Coordinates of C-alpha atoms (C1' of nucleotides) in Angstrom, one line a residue:
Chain A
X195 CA 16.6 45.9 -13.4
X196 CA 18.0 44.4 -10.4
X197 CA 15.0 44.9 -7.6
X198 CA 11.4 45.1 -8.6
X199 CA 10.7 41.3 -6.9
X200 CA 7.5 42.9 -5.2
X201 CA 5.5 43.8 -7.6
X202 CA 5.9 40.4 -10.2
X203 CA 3.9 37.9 -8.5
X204 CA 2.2 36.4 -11.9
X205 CA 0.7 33.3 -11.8
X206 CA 1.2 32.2 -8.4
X207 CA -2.0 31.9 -7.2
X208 CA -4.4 29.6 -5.5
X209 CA -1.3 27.5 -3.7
X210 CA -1.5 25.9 -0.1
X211 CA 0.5 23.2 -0.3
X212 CA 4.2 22.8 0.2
X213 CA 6.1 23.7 -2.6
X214 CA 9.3 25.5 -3.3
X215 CA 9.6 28.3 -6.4
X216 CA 8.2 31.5 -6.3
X217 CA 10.2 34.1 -8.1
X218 CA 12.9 32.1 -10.1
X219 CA 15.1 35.7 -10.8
X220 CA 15.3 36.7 -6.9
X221 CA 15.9 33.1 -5.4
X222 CA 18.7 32.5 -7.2
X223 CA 20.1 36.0 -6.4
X224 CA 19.4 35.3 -2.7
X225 CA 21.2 31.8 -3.2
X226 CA 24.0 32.9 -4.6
X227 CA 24.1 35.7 -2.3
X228 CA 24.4 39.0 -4.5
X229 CA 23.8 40.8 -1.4
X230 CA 24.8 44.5 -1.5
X231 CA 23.6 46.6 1.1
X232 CA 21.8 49.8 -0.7
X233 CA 23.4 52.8 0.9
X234 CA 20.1 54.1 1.9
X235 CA 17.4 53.2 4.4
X236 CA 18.1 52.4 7.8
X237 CA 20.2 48.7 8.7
X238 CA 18.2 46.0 8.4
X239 CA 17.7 44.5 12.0
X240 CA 17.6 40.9 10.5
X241 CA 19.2 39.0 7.9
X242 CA 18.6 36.1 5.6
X243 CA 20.3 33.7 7.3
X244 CA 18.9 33.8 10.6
X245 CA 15.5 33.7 8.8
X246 CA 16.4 30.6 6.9
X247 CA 18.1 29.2 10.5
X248 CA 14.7 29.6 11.9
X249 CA 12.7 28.3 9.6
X250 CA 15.1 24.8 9.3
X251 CA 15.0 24.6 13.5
X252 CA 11.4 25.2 13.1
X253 CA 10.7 22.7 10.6
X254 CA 13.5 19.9 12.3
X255 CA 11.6 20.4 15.5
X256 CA 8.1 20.4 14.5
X257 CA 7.4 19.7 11.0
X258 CA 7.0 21.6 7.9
X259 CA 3.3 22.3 8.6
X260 CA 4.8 24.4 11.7
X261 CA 6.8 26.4 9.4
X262 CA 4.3 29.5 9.0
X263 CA 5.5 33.4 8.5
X264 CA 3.8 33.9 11.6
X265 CA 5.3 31.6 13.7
X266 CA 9.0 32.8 12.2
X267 CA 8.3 36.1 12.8
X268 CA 6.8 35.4 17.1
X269 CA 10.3 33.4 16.9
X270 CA 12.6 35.8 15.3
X271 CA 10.7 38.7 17.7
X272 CA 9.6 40.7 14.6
X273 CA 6.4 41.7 13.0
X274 CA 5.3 39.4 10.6
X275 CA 5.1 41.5 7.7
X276 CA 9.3 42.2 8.3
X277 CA 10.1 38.8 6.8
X278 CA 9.1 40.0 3.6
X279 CA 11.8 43.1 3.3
X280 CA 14.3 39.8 3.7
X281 CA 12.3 36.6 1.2
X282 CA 9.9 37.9 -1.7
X283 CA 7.6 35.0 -0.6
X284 CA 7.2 31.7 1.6
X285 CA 8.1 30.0 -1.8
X286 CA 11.5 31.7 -1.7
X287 CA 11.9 30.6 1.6
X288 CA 11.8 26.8 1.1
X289 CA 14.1 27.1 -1.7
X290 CA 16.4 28.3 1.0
X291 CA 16.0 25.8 3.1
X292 CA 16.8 23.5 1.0
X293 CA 19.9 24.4 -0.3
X294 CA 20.9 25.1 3.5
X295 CA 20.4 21.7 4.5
X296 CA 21.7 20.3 1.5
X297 CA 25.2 21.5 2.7
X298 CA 25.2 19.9 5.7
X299 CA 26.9 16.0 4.4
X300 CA 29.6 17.6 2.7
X301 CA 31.4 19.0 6.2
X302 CA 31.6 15.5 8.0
X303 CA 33.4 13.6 5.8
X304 CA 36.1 15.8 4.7
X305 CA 38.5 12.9 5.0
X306 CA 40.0 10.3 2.7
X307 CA 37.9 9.4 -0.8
X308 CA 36.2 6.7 -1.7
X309 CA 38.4 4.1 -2.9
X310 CA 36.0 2.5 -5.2
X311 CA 32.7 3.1 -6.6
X312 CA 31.0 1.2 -5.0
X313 CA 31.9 2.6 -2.2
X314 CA 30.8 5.8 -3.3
X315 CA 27.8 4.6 -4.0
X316 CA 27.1 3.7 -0.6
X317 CA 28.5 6.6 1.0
X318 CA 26.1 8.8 -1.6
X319 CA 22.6 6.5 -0.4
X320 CA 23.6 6.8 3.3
X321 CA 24.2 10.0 3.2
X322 CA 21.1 10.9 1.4
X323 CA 19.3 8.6 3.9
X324 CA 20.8 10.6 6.3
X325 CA 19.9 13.9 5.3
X326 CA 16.4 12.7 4.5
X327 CA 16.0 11.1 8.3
X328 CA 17.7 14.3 9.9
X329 CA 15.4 16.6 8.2
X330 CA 12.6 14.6 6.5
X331 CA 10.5 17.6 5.9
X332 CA 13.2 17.6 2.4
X333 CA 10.4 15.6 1.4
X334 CA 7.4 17.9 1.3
X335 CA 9.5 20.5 -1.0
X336 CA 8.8 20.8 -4.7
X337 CA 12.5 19.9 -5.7
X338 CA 12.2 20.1 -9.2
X339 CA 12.7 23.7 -9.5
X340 CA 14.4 23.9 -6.4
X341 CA 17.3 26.0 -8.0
X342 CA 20.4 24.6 -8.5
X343 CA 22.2 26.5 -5.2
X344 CA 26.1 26.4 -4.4
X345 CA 25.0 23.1 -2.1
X346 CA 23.3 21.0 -4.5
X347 CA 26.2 21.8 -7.1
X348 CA 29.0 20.8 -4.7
X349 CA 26.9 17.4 -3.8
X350 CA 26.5 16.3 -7.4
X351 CA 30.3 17.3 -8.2
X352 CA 31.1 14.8 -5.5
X353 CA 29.0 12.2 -6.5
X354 CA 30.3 12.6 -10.2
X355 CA 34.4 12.0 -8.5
X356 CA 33.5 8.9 -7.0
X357 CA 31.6 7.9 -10.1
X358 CA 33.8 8.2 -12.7
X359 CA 35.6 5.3 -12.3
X360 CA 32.9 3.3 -13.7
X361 CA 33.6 3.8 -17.1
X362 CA 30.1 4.7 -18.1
X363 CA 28.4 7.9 -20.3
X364 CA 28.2 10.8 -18.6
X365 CA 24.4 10.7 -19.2
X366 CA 24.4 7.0 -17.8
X367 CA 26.1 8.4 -14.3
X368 CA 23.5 10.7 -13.5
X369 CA 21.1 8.0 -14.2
X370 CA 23.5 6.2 -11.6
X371 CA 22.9 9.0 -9.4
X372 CA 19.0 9.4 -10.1
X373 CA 18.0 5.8 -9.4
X374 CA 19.6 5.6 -5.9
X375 CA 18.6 9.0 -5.2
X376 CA 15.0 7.9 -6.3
X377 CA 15.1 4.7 -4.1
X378 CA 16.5 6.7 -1.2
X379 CA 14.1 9.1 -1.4
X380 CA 11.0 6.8 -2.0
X381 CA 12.5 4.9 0.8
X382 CA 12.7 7.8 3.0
X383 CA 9.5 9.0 2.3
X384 CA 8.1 5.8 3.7
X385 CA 10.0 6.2 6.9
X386 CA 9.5 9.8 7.2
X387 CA 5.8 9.1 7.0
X388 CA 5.4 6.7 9.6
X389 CA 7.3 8.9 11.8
X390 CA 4.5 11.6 11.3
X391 CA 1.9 9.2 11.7
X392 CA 3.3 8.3 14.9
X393 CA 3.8 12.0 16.0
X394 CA 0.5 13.0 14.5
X395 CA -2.3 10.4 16.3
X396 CA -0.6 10.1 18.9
X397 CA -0.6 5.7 17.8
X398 CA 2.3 3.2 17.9
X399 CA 2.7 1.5 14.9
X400 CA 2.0 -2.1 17.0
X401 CA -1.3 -0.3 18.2
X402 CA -2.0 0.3 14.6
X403 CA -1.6 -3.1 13.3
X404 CA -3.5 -4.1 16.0
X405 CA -6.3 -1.6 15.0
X406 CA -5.9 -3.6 11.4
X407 CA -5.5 -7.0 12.3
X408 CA -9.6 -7.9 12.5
X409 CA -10.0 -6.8 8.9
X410 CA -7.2 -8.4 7.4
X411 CA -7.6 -12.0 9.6
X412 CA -11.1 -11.5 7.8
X413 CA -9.7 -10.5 4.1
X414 CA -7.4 -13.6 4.4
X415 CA -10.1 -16.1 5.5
X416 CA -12.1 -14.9 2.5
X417 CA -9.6 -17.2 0.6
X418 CA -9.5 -14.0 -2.2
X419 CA -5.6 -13.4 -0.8
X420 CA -3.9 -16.8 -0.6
X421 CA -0.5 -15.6 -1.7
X422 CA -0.3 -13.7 1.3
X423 CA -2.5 -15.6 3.3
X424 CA 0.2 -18.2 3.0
X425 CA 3.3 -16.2 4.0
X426 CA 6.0 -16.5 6.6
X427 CA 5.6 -15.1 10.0
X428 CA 8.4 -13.1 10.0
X429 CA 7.5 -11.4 6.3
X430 CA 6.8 -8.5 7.5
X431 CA 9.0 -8.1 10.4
X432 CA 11.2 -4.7 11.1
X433 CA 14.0 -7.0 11.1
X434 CA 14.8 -7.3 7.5
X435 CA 16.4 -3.7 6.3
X436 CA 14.8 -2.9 3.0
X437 CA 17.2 -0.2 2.9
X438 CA 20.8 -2.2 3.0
X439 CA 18.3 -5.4 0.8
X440 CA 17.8 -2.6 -2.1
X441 CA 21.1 -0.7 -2.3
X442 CA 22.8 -4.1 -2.3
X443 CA 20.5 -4.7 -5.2
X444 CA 21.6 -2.0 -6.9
X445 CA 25.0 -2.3 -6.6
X446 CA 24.9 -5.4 -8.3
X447 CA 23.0 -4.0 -11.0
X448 CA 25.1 -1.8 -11.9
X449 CA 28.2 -3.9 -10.9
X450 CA 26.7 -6.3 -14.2
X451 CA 26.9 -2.9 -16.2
X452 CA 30.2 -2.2 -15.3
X453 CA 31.4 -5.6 -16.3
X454 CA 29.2 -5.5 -19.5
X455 CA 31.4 -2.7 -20.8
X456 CA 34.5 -4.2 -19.2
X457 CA 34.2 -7.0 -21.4
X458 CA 33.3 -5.2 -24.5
X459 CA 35.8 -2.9 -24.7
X460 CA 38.9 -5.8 -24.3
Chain B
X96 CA -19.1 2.1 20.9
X97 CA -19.6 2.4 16.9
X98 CA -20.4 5.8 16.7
X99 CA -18.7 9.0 18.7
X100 CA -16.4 10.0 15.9
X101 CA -17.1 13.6 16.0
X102 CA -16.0 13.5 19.4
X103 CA -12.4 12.0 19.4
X104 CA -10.2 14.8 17.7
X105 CA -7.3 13.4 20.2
X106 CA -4.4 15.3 19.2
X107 CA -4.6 16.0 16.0
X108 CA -4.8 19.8 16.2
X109 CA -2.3 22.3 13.9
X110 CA -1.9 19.7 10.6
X111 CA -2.4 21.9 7.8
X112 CA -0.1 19.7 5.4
X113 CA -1.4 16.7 3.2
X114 CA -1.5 13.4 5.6
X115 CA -4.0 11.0 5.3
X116 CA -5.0 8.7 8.8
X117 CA -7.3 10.8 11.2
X118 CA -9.5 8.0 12.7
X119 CA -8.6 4.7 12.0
X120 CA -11.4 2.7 13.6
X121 CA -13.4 4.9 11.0
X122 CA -11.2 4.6 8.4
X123 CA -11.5 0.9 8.3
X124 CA -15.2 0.8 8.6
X125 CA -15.5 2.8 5.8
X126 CA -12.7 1.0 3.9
X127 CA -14.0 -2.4 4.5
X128 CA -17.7 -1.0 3.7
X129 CA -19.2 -1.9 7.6
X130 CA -22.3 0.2 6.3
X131 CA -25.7 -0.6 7.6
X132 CA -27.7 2.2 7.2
X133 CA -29.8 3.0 10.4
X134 CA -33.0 2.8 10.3
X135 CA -34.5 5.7 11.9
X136 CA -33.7 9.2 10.6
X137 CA -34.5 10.4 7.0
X138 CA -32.0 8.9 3.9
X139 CA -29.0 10.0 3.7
X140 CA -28.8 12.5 0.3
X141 CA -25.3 11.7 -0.7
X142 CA -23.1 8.9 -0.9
X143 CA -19.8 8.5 0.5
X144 CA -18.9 7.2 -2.8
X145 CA -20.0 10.3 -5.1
X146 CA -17.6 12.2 -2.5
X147 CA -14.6 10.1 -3.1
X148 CA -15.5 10.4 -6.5
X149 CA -15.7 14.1 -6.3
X150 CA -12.7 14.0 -4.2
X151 CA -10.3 12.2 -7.0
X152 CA -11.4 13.9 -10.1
X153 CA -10.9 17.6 -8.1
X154 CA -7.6 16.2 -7.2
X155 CA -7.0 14.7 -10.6
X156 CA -7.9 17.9 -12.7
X157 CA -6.6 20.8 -10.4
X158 CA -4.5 19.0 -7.5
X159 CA -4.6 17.9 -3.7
X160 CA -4.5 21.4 -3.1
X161 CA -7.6 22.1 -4.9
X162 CA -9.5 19.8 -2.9
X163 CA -11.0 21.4 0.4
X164 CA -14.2 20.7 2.0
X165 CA -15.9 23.9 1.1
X166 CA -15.2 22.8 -2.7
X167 CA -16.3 19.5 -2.8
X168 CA -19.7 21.0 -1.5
X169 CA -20.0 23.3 -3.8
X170 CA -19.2 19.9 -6.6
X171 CA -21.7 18.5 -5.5
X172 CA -24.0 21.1 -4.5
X173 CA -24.7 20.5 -0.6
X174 CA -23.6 22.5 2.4
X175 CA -19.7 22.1 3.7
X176 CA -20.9 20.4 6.7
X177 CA -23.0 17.9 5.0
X178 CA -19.7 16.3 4.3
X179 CA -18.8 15.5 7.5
X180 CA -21.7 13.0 8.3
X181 CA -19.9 10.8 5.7
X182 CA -16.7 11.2 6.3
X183 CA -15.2 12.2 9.7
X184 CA -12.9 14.3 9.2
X185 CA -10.7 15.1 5.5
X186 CA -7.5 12.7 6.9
X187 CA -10.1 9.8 6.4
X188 CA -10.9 11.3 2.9
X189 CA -7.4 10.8 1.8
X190 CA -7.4 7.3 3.2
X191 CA -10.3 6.5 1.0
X192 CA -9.4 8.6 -2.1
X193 CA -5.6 6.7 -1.7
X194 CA -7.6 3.5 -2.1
X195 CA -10.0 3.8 -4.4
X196 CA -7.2 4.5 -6.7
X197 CA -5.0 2.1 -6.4
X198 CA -7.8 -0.4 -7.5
X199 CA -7.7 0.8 -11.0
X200 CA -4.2 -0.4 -12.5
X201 CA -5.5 -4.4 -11.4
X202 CA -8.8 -3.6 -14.1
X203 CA -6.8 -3.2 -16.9
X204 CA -4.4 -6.3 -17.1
X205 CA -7.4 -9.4 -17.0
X206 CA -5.3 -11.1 -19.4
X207 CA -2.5 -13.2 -19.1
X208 CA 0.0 -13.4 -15.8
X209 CA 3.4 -12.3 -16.5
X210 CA 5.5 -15.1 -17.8
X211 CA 8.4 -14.5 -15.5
X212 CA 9.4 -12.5 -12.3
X213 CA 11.2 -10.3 -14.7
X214 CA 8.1 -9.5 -16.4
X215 CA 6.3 -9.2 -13.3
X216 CA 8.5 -7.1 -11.4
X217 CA 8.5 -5.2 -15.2
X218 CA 4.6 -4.5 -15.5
X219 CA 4.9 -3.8 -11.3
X220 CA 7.1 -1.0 -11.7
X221 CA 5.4 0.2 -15.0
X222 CA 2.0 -0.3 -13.5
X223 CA 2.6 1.8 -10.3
X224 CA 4.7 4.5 -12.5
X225 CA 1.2 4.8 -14.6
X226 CA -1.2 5.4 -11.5
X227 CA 1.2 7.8 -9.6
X228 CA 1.3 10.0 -13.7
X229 CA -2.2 9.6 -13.4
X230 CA -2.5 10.7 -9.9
X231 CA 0.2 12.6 -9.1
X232 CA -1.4 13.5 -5.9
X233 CA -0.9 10.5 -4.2
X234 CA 3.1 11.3 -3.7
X235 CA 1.6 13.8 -0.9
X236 CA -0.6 11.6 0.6
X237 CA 0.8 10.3 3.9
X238 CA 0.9 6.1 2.9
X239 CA 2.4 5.3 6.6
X240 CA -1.1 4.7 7.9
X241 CA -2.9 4.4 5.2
X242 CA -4.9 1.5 6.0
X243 CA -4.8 -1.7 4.0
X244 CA -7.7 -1.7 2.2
X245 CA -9.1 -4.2 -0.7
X246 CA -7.4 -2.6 -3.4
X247 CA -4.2 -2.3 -1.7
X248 CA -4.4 -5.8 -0.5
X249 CA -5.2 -6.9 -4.4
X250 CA -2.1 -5.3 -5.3
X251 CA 0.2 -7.0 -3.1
X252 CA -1.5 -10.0 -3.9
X253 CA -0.9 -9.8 -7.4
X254 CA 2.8 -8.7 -7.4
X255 CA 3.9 -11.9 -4.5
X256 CA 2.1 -14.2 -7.0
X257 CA 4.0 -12.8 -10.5
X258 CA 7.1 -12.9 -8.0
X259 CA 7.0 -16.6 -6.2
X260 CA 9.3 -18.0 -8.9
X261 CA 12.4 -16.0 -7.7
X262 CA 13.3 -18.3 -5.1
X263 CA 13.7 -16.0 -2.5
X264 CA 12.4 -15.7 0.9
X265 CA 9.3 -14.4 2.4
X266 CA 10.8 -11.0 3.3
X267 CA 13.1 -10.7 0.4
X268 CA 9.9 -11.2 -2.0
X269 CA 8.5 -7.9 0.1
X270 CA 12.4 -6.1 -0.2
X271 CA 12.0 -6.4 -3.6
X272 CA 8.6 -4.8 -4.0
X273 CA 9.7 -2.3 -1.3
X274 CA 12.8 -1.5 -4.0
X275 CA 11.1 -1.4 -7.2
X276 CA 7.8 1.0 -5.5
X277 CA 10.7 3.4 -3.9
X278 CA 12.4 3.9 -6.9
X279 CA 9.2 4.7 -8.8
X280 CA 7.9 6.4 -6.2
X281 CA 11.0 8.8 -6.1
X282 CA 11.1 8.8 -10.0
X283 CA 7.7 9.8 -10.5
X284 CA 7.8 12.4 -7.6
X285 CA 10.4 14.5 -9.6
X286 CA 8.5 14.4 -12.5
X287 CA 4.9 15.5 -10.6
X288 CA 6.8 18.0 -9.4
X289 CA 8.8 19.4 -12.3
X290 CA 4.5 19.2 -14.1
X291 CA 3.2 21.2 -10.8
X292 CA 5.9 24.2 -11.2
X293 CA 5.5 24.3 -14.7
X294 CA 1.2 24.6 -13.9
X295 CA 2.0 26.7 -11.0
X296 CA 4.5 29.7 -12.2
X297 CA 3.7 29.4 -15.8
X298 CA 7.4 28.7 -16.6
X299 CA 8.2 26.0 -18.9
X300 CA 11.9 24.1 -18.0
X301 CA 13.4 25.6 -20.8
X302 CA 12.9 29.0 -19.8
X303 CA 13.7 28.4 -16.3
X304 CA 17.3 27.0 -17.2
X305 CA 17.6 30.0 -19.1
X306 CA 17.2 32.2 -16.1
X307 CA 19.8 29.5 -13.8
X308 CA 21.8 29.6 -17.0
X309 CA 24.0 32.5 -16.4
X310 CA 24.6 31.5 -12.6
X311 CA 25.5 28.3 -13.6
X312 CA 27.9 29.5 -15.9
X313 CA 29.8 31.8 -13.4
X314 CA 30.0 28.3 -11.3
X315 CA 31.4 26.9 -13.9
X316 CA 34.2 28.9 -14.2
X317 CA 34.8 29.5 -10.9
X318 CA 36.9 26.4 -11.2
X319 CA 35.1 25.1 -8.2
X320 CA 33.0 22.0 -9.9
X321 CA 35.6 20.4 -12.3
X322 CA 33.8 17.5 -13.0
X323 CA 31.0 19.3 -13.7
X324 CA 32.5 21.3 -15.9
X325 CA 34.2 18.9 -17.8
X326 CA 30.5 16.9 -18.9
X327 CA 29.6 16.2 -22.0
X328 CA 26.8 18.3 -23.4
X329 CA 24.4 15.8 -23.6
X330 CA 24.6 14.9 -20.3
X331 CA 21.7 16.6 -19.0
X332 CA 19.7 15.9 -21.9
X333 CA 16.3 14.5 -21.7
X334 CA 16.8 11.9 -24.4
X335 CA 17.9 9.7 -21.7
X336 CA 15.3 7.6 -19.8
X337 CA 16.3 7.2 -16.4
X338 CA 13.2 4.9 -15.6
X339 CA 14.1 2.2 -18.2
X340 CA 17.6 2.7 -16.7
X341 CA 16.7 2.5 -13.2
X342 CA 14.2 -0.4 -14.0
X343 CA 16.9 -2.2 -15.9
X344 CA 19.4 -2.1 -12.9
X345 CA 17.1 -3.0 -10.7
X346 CA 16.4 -6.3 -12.7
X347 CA 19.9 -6.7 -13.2
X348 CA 20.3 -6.6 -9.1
X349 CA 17.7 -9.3 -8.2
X350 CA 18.7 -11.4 -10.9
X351 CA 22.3 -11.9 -9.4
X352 CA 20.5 -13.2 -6.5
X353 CA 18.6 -15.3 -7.6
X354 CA 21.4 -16.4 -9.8
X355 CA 23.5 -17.2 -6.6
X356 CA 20.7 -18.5 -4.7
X357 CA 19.9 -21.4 -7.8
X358 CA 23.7 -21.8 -7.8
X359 CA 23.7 -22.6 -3.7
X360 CA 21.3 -24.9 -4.5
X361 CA 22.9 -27.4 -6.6
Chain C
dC171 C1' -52.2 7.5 15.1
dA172 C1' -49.4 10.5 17.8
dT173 C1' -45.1 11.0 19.8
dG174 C1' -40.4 11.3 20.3
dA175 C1' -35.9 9.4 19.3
dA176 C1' -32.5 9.2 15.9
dC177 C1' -30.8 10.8 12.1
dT178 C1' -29.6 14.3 8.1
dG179 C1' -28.6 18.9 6.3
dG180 C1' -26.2 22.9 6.9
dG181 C1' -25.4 27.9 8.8
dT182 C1' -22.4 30.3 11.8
dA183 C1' -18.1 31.0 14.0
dC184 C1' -13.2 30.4 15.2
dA185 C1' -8.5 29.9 14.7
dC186 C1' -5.3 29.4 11.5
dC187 C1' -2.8 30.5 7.0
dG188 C1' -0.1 33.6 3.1
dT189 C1' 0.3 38.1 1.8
dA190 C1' -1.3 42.9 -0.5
dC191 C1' -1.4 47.4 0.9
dC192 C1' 0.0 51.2 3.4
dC193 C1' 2.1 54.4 6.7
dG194 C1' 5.5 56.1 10.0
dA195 C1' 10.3 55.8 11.5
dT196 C1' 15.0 55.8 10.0
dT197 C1' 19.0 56.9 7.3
dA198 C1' 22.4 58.5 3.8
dT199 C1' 22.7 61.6 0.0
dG200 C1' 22.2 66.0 -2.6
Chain D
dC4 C1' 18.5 70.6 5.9
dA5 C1' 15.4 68.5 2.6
dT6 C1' 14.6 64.4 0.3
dA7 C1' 14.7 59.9 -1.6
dA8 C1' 15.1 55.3 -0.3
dT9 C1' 14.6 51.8 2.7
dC10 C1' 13.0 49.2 7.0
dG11 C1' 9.4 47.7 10.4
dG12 C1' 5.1 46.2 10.9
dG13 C1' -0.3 46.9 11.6
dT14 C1' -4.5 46.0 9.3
dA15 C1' -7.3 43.5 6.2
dC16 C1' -8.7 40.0 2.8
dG17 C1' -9.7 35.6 1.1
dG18 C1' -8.7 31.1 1.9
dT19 C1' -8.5 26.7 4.9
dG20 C1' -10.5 22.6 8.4
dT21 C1' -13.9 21.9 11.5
dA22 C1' -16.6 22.5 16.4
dC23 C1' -21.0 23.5 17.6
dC24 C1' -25.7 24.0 17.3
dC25 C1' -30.4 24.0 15.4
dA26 C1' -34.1 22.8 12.2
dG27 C1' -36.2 19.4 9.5
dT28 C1' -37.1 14.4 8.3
dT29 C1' -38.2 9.8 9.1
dC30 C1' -39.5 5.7 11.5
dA31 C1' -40.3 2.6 15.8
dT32 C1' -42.9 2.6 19.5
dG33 C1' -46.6 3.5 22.9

DNA sequence: CATGAACTGGGTACACCGTACCCGATTATG
DNA sequence: CATAATCGGGTACGGTGTACCCAGTTCATG
């Protein structure tokens, strides 16, 4: 029962985009590493992890549309076909990725904990951000059935430790947990595409404004925008950090929640 | 100088992922509507419009991925390469599918403006939550370089004018929108994904919890995710909204600064 | 009114992609 | 030593975006 993988396949048809989930049954076996060696066949001459190594340089260096079984395989000097005896399916494959990279915050702060929630808080956006900016491709993968891998289980256990001092529900600390996750991400994803953009045409972002700027000098003479025909100069400058603006929002909002209950439980 | 187009291709070569922004000269042109029809060669047979059309209800129905050149032909019964005397290249489609729909959530509220910036930043985040359910496909579109176009404009419009009576700067006014959109964003992403991989392996959540179910359970008890372990059951349940949460915090945030600004005031 | 420039429609072809299928080489077991 | 099981990977198929080119249409001009 434990290897037919191959032949399954069902309904997964008709893809093409970027998304993780394949075969449910064998991911998570390849996750949690139930890897024994059948006493058969001849050694394998590659293994999982440098598959999954490749893959994450490949996609770190050149994006996640540069992530193809053909390039791996020209890059792991194999036949293309080989990955296959290793990952039932490209699917598979992102869902290894992910967890990989998903490991990577927990091993630089090994130090003291945070001393308050806030604080944990913080640490939990920037190191999101961080994982996000170091590897933004994160952001192409279908993580909702992105299975719940050693590294994703470690990250939220954190999270929940410096959490729990807020005397809220459980359910109410992973909705903690979701909305800065959610503004990071969202956030991120912003970021991330700009950077592409950039990489992409080959266009600096001034260059790109400047491309606009006839159109919307015209929109706002119309007279149809005068909200924002009337705004500051520096509104849209890259000064202001819409990232440190909106986690100090949130903070406080949950800060009032925290007090709320403070005061209601006297 | 108005027309090469077909030329340019600059270096845009080895994309294969969903990003919008090819041309942005073009892009704007068609955006803005620049479109005098020349006057010597035979009429054109399609519209750029029935394309976009074409475009979001493919995308709407069956997803981005569903939507390739050779099957919008086929939609709407010309040859592939019809298609690319209307548009230059798909990038630019994206650009003008990404606008079109964000001009429909403006249609539906003629009525009264909100009564407060809590109401307005309320129906924003609802508002934007309802056309990314709608279109779930417009997570994957690259919004960097999306141009502005009319709709977008609109939108922004709209939301500084429900916000003006928070008091706060210029480029606080933006942080906020930037907040509330990349928490909704992020929100609704996991959500369009957790409806794609349901559509796309024919497994509902249930189900595939069952299958993580017994892994989880061996983590559990590893002794390695205390916290975890130690949850209450309903922690993961789906009675609790994390939107209205979310949402609610976020509120909660801005309103302590604009609490302190009015108090600086005195 | 004839002509040719300017335009539209679209067929063919190419370089990619994921992967199903199959066969020969390798290896431990009976 | 024979054999079952496994590994490596070549070939092929159906999909993608789009460059290139030619035929047909239409209108301004000579």
């Amino acid at each position: 029962m434990t290897n037919d993988g191959t032949t399954a396949g069902a309904a997964s048809k008709a893809d093409g985009s970027a998304t993780g989930s394949g075969d449910i049954a064998r991911s998570l076996e390849l996750l949690w590493g139930t890897g024994e060696r059948p006493s058969r066949g001849p050694k394998p001459g590659l293994t999982l992890d440098r598959i999954v190594t490749a893959a994450v340089a490949v996609a770190d260096a050149e994006g996640l549309a540069a992530v193809s079984m053909r390039r791996l395989s020209t890059e792991l000097g194999t036949g293309t076909m080989s990955l296959y005896r290793y990952v039932p399916g490209k699917s598979e494959l992102l869902d290894l990725m992910f967890d990989r990279v998903l490991g990577e915050p927990f091993a630089d702060h090994p130090g003291e904990p945070p001393a308050d929630w806030r604080e944990a808080v913080d640490r939990m956006a920037r190191g999101h951000l961080d994982t996000l900016r170091r590897h933004p491709w994160l952001l192409k993968i279908n993580q909702a059935r992105t299975v719940l891998g050693p590294s994703a289980l470690r990250g939220l256990e954190l999270a929940l430790t410096g959490l729990r001092g807020m005397g809220l529900r459980d359910p109410e600390l992973i909705g903690v947990i979701v909305a800065v996750n959610s503004f990071v991400e969202g956030l991120a994803r912003t970021q991330a595409d700009a950077a592409e953009a950039v990489a992409q045409t080959g266009l600096s972002d001034e260059a790109f404004w400047d491309h606009q700027h006839p159109f919307l000098e015209r929109a706002m003479l119309s007279g149809a925008y005068p909200m924002m025909a009337g705004m500051a100069e520096d509104t849209f400058s890259s000064e202001f950090d819409h990232f440190e603006f909106g986690l100090e929002r949130l903070i406080a909002g949950f800060d009032a929640l925290v007090r709320e209950r403070e005061a209601s439980r006297t």
